[in-house]
Coordinates of C-alpha atoms in Angstrom, one line a residue:
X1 CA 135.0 58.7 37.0
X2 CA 131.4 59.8 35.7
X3 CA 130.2 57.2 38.3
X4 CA 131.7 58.8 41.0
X5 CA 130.5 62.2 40.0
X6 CA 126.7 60.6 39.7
X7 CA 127.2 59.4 42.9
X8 CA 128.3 63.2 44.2
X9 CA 125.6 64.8 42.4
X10 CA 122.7 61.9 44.0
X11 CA 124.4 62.7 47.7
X12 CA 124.0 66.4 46.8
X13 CA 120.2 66.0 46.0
X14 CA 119.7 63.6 48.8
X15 CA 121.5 66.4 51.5
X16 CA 120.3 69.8 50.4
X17 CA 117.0 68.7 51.3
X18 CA 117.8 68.1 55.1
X19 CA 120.0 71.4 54.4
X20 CA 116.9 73.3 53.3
X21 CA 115.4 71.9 56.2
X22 CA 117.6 73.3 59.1
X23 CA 118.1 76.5 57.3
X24 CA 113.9 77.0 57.3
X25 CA 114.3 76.3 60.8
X26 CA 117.2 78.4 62.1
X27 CA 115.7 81.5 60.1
X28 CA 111.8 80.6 61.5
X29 CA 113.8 80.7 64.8
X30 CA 115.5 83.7 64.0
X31 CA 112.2 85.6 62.8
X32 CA 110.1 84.5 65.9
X33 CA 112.9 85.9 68.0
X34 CA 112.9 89.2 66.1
X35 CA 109.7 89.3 66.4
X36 CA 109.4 88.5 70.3
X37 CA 112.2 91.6 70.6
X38 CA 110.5 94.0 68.2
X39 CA 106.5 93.3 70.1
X40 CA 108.8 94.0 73.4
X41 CA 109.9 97.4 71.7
X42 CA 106.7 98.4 71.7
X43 CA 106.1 102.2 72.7
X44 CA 104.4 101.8 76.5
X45 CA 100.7 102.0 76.8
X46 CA 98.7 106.0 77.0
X47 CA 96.5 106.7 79.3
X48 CA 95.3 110.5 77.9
X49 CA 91.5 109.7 78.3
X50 CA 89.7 107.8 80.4
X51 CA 89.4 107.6 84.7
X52 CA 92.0 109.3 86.9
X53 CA 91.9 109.1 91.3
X54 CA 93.9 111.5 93.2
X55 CA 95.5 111.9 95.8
X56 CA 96.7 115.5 97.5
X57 CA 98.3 117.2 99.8
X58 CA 98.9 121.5 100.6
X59 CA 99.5 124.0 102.6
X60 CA 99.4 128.0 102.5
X61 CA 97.5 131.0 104.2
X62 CA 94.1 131.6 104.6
X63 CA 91.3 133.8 106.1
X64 CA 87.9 134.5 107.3
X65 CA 87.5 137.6 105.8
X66 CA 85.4 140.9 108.0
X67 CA 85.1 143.7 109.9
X68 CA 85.9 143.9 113.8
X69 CA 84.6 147.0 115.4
X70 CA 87.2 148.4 117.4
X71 CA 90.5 145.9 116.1
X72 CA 91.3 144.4 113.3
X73 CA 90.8 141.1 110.9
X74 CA 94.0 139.1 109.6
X75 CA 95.5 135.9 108.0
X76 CA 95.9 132.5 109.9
X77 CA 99.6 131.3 108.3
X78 CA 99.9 127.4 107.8
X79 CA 96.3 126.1 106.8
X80 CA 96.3 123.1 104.7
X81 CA 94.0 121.0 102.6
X82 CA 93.8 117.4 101.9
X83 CA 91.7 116.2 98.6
X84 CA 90.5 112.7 97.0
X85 CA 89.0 113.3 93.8
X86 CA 88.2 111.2 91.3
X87 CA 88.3 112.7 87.3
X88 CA 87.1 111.3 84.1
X89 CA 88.4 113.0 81.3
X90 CA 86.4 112.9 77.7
X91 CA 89.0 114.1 75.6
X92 CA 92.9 114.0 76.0
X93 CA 92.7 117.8 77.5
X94 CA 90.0 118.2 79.4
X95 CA 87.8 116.3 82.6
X96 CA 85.3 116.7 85.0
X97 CA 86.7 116.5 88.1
X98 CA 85.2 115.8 91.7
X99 CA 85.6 113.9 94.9
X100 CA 86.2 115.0 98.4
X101 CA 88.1 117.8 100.0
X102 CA 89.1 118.7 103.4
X103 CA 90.5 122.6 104.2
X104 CA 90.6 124.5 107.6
X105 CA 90.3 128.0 107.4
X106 CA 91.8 130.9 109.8
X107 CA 92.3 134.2 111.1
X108 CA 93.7 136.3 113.8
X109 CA 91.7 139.7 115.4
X110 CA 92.6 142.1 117.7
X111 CA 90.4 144.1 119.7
X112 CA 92.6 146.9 120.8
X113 CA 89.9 150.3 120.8
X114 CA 86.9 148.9 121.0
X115 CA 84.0 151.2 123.2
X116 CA 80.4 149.5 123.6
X117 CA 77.6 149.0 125.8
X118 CA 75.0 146.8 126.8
X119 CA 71.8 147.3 129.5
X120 CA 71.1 144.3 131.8
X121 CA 69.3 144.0 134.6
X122 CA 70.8 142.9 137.8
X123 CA 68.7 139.7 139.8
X124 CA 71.4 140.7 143.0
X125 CA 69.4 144.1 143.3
X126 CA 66.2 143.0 144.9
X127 CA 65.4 145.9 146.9
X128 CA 66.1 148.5 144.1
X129 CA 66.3 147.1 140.6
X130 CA 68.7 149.1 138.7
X131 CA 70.1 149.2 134.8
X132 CA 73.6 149.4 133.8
X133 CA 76.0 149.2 130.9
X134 CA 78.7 147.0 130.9
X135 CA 81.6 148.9 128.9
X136 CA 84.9 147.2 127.2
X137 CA 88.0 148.5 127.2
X138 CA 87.0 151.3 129.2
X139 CA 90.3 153.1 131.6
X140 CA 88.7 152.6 135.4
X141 CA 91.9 153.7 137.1
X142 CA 94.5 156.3 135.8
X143 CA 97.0 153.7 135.5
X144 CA 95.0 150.8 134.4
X145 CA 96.4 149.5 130.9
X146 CA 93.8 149.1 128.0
X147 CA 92.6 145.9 127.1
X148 CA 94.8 143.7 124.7
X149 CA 93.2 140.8 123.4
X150 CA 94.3 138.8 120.5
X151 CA 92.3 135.3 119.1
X152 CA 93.2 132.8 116.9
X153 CA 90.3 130.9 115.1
X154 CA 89.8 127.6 112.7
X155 CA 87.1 126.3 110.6
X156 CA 87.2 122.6 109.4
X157 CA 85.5 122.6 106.3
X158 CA 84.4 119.4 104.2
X159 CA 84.3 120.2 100.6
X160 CA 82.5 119.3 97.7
X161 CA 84.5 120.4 94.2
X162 CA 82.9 120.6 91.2
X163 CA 85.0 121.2 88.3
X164 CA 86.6 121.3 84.7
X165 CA 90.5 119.7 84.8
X166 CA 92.6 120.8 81.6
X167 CA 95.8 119.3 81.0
X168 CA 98.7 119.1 78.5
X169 CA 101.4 116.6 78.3
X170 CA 103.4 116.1 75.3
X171 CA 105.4 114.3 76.9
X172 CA 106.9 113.1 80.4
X173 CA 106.3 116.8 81.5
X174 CA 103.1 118.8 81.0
X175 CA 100.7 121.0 82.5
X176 CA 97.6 120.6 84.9
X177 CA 95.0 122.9 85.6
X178 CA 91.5 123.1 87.8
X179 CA 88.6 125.2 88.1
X180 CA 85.2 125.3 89.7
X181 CA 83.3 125.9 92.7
X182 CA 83.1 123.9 95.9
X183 CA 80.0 123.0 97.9
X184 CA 81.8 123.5 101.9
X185 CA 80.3 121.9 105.1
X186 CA 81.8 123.4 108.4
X187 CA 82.4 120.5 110.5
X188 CA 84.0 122.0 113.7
X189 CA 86.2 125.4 114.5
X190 CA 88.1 126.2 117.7
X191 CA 89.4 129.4 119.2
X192 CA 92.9 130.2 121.2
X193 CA 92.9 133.5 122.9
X194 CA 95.4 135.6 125.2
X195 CA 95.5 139.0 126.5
X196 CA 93.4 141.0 128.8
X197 CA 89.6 142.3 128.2
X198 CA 89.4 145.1 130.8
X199 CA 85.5 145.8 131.2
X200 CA 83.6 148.1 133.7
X201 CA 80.1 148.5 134.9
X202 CA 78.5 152.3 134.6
X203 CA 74.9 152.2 137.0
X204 CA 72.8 154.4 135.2
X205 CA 70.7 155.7 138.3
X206 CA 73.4 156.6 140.5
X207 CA 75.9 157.6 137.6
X208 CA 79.2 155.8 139.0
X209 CA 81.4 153.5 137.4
X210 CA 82.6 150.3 138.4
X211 CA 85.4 148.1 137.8
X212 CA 87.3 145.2 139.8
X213 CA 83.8 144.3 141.7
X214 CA 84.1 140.2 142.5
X215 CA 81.2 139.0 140.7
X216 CA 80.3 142.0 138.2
X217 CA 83.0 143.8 136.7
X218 CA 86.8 142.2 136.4
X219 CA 89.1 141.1 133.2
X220 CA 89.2 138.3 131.8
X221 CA 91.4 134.9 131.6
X222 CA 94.4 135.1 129.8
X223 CA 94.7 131.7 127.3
X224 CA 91.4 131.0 126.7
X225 CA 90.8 127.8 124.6
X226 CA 87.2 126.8 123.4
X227 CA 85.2 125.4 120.4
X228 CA 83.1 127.6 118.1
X229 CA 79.4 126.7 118.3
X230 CA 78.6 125.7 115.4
X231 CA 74.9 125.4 115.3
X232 CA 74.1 128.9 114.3
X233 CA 77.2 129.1 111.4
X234 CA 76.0 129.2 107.9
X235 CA 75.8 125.1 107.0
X236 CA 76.8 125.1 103.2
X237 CA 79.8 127.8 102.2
X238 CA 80.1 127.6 98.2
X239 CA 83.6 129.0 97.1
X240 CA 85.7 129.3 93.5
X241 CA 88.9 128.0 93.5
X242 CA 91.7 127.6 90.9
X243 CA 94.5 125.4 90.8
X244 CA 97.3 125.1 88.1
X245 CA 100.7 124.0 88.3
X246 CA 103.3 121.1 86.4
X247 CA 102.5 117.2 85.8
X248 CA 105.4 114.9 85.4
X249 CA 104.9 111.4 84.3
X250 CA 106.7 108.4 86.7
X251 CA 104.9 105.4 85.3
X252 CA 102.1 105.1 82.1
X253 CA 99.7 105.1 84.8
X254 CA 101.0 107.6 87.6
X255 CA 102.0 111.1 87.6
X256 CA 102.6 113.5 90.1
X257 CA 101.9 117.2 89.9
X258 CA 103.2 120.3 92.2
X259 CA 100.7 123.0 91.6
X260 CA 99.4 126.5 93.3
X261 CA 95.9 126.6 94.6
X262 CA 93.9 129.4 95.3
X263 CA 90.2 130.0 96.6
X264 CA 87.6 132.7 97.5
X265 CA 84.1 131.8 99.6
X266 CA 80.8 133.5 97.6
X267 CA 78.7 133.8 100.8
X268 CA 78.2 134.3 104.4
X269 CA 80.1 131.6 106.6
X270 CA 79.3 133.9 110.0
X271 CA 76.0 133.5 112.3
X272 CA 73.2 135.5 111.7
X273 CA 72.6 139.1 112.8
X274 CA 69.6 138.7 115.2
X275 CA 71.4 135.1 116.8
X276 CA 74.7 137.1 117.5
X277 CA 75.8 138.2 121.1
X278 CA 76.8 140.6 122.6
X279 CA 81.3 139.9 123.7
X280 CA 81.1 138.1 126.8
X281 CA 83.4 138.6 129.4
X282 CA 83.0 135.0 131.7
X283 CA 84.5 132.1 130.3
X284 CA 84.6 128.0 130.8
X285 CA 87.6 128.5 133.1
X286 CA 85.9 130.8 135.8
X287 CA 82.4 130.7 135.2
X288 CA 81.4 131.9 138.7
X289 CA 83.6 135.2 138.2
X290 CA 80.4 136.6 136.9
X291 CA 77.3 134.7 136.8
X292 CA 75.5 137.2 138.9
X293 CA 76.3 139.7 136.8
X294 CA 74.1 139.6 133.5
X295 CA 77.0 138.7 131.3
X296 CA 77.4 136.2 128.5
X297 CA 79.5 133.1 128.1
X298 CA 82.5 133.7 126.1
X299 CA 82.5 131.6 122.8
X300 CA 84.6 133.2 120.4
X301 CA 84.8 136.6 118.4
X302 CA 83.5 134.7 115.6
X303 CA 79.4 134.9 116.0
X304 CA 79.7 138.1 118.4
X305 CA 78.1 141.8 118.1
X306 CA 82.2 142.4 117.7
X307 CA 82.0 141.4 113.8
X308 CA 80.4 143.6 111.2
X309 CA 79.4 142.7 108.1
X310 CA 79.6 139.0 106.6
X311 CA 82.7 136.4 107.0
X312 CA 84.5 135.2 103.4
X313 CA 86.8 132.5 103.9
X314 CA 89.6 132.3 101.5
X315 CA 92.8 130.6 101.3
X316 CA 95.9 129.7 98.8
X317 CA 99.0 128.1 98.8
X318 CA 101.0 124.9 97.4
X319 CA 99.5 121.3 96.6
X320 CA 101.9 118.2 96.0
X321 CA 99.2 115.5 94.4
X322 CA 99.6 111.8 92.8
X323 CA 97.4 110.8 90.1
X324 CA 96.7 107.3 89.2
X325 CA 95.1 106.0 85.8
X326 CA 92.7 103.5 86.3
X327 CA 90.9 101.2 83.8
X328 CA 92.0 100.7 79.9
X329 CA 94.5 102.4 78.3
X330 CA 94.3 104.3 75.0
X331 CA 95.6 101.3 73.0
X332 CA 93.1 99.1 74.7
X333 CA 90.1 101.4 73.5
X334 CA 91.1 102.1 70.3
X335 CA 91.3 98.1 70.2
X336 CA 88.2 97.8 71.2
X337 CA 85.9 100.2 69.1
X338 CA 88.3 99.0 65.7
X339 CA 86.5 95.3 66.6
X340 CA 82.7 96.8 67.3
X341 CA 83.6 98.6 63.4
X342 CA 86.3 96.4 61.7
X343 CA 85.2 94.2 58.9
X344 CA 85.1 90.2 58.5
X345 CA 88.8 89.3 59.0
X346 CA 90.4 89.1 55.9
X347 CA 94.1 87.1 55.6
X348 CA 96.2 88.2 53.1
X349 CA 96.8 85.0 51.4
X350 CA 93.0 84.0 51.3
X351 CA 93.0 84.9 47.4
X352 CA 96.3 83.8 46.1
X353 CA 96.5 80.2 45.0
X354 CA 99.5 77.6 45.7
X355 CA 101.8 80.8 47.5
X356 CA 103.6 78.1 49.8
X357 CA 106.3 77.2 47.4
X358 CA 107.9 73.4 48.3
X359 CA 111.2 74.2 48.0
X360 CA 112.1 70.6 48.0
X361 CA 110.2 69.7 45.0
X362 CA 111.8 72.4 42.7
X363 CA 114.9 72.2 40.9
X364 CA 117.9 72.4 42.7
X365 CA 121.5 73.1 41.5
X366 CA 123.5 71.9 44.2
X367 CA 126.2 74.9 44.0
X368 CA 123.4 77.7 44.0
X369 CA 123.3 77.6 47.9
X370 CA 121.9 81.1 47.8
X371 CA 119.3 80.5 45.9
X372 CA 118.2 77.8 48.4
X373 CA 118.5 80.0 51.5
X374 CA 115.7 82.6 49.4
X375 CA 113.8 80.3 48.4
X376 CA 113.1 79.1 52.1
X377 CA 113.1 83.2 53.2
X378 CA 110.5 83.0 50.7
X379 CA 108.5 80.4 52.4
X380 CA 109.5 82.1 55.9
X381 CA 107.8 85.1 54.5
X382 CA 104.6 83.5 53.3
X383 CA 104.3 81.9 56.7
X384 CA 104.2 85.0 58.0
X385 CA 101.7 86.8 55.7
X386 CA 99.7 84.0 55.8
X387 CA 98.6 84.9 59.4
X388 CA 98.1 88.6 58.9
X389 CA 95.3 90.9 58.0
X390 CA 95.8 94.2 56.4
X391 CA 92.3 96.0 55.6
X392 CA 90.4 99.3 55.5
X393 CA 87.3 101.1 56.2
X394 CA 85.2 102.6 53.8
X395 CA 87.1 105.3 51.6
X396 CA 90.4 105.4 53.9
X397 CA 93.8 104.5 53.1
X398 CA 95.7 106.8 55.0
X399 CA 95.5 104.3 58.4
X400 CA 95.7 100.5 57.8
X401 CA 94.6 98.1 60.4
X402 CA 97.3 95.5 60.3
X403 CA 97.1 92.4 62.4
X404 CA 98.5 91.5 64.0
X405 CA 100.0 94.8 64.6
X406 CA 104.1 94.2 64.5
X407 CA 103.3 92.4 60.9
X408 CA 105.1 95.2 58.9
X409 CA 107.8 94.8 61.4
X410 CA 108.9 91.2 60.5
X411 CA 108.4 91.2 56.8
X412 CA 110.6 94.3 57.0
X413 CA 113.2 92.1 58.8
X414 CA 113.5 89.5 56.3
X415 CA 113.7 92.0 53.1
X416 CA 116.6 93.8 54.9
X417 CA 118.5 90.5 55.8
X418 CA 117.7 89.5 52.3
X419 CA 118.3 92.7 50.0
X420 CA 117.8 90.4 46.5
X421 CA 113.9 89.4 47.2
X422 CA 111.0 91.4 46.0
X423 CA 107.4 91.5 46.8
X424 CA 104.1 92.9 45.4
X425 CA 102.1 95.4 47.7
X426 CA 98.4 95.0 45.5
X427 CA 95.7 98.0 46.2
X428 CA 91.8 96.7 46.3
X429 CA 89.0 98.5 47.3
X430 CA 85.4 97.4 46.7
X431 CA 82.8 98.0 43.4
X432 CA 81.5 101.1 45.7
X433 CA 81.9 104.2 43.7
X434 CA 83.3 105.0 39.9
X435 CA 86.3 102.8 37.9
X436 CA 88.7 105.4 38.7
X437 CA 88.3 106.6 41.7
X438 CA 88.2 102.6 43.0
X439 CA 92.1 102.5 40.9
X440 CA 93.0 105.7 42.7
X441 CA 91.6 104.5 46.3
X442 CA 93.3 100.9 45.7
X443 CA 96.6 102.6 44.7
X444 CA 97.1 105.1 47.3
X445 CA 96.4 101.8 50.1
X446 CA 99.0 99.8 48.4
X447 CA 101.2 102.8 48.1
X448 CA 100.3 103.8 52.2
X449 CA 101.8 100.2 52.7
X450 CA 104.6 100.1 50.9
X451 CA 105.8 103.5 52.9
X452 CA 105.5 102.0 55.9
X453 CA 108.0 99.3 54.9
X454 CA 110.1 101.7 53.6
X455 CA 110.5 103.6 56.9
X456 CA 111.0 100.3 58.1
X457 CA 113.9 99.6 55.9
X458 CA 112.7 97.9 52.9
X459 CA 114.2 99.3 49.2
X460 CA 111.9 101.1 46.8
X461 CA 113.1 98.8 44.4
X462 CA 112.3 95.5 46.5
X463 CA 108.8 96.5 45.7
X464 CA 106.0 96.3 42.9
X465 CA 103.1 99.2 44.4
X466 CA 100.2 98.0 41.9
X467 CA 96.5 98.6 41.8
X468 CA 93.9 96.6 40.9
X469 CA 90.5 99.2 41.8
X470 CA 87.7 96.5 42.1
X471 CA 88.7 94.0 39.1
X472 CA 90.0 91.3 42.1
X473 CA 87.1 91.3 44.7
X474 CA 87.7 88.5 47.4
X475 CA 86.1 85.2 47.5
X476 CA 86.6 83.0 50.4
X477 CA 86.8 79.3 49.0
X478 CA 84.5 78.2 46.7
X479 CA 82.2 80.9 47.9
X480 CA 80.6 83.0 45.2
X481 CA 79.2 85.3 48.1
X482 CA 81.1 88.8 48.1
X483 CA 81.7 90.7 51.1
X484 CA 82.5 94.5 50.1
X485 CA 84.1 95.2 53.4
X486 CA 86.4 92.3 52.8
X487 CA 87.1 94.3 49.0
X488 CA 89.2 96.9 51.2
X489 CA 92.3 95.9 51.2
X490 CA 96.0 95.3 50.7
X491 CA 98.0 91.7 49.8
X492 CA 101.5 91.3 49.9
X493 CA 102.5 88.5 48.1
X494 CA 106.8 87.4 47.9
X495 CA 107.8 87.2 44.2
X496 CA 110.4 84.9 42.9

């Protein structure tokens, strides 16, 4: 009988180790895997700083704002504006914003009581020379209507923003806002008129009036299409704009904004006073109606004697624009400068001597199978610590830099699958600065840690929070060389 219970016990010693075995394995699968799911769950990347190209899209009303003598000015409905801009922003709120913009501006005059002359001399009177005064919208007849002339004019304007971008965006939807000036270039303009210009011709020497004379005095075409010459229009138009509107996020790196646009020209956009003519009367379509007859080609109200004062363009309306993040993200920054100013690297194990506990060398009692399964969580646990850095900078322990950076996450998972192990969260901080305020700094790191395993699920009671100031400075090896940097920080170490 006893031998057959030696034998029991010596198969019990001789399995539990291939147990241990398989168990370390299936829970190092098991923590890989939870931490594989919990570096997935990571929040997505921000992109709140940093390079932004646009992409938009409007449309509204606009204007080229003056005086007609003898009719009016109006808007020109359904002008639009196109924009690529590009915007680096230096903080998460505001950006400098330019690029390229496209808009046309319009407007629509009527001449409908307009009463002017002009003296020219007439080359068909050879034998007698005479002056006389061309007059628009002059009655000739009784029962000749008065002149009814409506245009419709564009400028295509290239556009040059310079500008401040503000935005907000708590979340997926936020506010976006612009303002500056633009530097315009007016690249082309064109003109549609219809209607009648009834004109007469008054000879000052003989005092008669004439009208309907083939070749002198008539009306003119009805649709008349032509380009505005744009030689003698002011080259560089600077204007304020605004825009403001909603941002909503579709991707970490795209958003898309609907926002109202508005914008007011600062100076003169019309030709000078001395280079404007006199309203013509003959046109591209019949220029023989009056070539003999002093008068000038028509080109447009814009640029004409018919316009006083100076031309404003303005415009407003609705802009539908996309907005793509380029370059690094937030994260990747952040990264970045913590390496330029992070300490040596400093693993948590790197002072504590013989942590890796062989559980198959301890003593075993073959019905305590619980004890086995913590005793390899333990060693799971060290294998994990033993690859991770938590550290400070100088005087900080409200942010630790853990790496890698899901650390917390999977020593938190095996506590909470393992409620009965305990660990020691120990506080260092360099000989910088007095006894107690080393003891204070060291405590509040370990104590910064140990929360964040708390939110994570961890028991208060699972941990010792202790604080050793400066006593415990860190020692690579056998090296006797300190590194103060590498003083600043936190060790977790598993207790039995």
């Amino acid at each position: 009988m006893k031998k057959n219970i030696v034998c029991l016990l010596f198969a019990g010693l001789v399995a539990f180790p291939a147990t241990i075995s398989a168990d370390d394995e299936n829970i190092q699968a098991t923590a890989n895997t939870e931490v594989q799911e919990e570096t997935a769950a990571q929040p997505a990347e921000h992109y709140t700083t940093g390079h932004v190209i646009s992409a938009g899209f409007g449309f509204g009303m606009s204007g080229i704002d003056y005086n007609v003598i003898g009719g009016t000015n109006g808007i020109h409905f359904a002008d639009f504006v196109a924009d690529i801009r590009y915007t680096y922003y230096f903080f998460n709120w505001m950006g400098f914003t330019t690029g390229i913009d496209f808009s046309t501006f319009g407007a629509v005059d009527r001449i409908n009581d307009v009463r002017y002359s002009w003296a020219a001399n007439d080359p068909t009177m050879k034998l007698n020379p005479q002056t006389y005064t061309h007059i628009l919208n002059f009655a000739g007849a009784e029962n000749e209507p008065q002149s009814t002339w409506k245009e419709a004019q564009q400028l295509y304007m290239l556009e040059i923003p310079l500008a401040l971008s503000f935005k907000y965006q708590p979340k997926k939807v936020g506010f976006l806002g612009t303002a500056g000036f633009k530097l315009g270039f007016p690249v082309g303009g064109k003109f549609n008129a219809n209607g009648t210009l009834n004109h007469v011709g008054h000879v000052d020497a003989i005092n008669c009036t004439f009208s309907d004379v083939q070749g002198h005095f008539g009306k003119t075409e009805e649709n008349v299409n032509g380009k505005i010459d744009m030689k003698n229009v002011t080259p560089v138009s600077c204007e304020l704009f605004a825009e403001a509107g909603a941002m909503f996020e579709v991707h970490p790196r795209i958003n898309l904004s609907v926002s109202l646009y508005a914008g007011v020209g600062l100076n003169d956009m019309n030709i000078a006073p001395e280079k404007r003519e006199v309203l013509g009367f003959m046109t591209e379509a019949n220029q023989t109606l009056t070539q003999n007859s002093g008068m000038n080609m028509y080109q447009g109200i814009l640029g004409t004697k018919a316009i006083d004062g100076v031309a404003r363009p303005w415009n407003f309306g609705i802009k539908i624009a996309a907005h793509f993040n380029v370059g690094k993200s937030d994260e990747q920054r952040a990264k970045e400068r913590a390496a330029k100013l992070a300490p040596a690297v400093v693993y948590v194990h790197d002072t504590v001597d013989n942590i890796i506990r062989d559980t198959v060398k301890q003593e075993i009692v073959v019905r305590d199978t619980v004890k086995i399964i913590e005793q390899v969580a333990v060693k799971q646990l060290d294998e994990v610590l033993k690859k991770s850095i938590i550290y400070f900078r100088v005087n900080d322990y409200s942010n630790p830099i853990i790496e890698p950076a899901y650390m917390l996450d999977s020593v938190a998972s095996i506590m909470r699958r393992h409620p009965s192990m305990r660990i020691s969260v120990e506080g260092h901080a360099s000989k910088d600065g007095s006894v107690e305020t080393n003891k204070r700094l060291a405590k509040n790191r370990a104590q910064a840690v140990a929360f964040e395993l708390q939110i994570k699920g961890v028991k208060k009671e699972q941990m010792d929070v202790t604080s050793y100031g400066a006593d415990h400075p860190y020692r690579y090896g056998d090296s006797a060389a300190n590194d103060p940097n590498k003083d600043r920080r936190v060790e977790i170490i598993p207790l039995q």
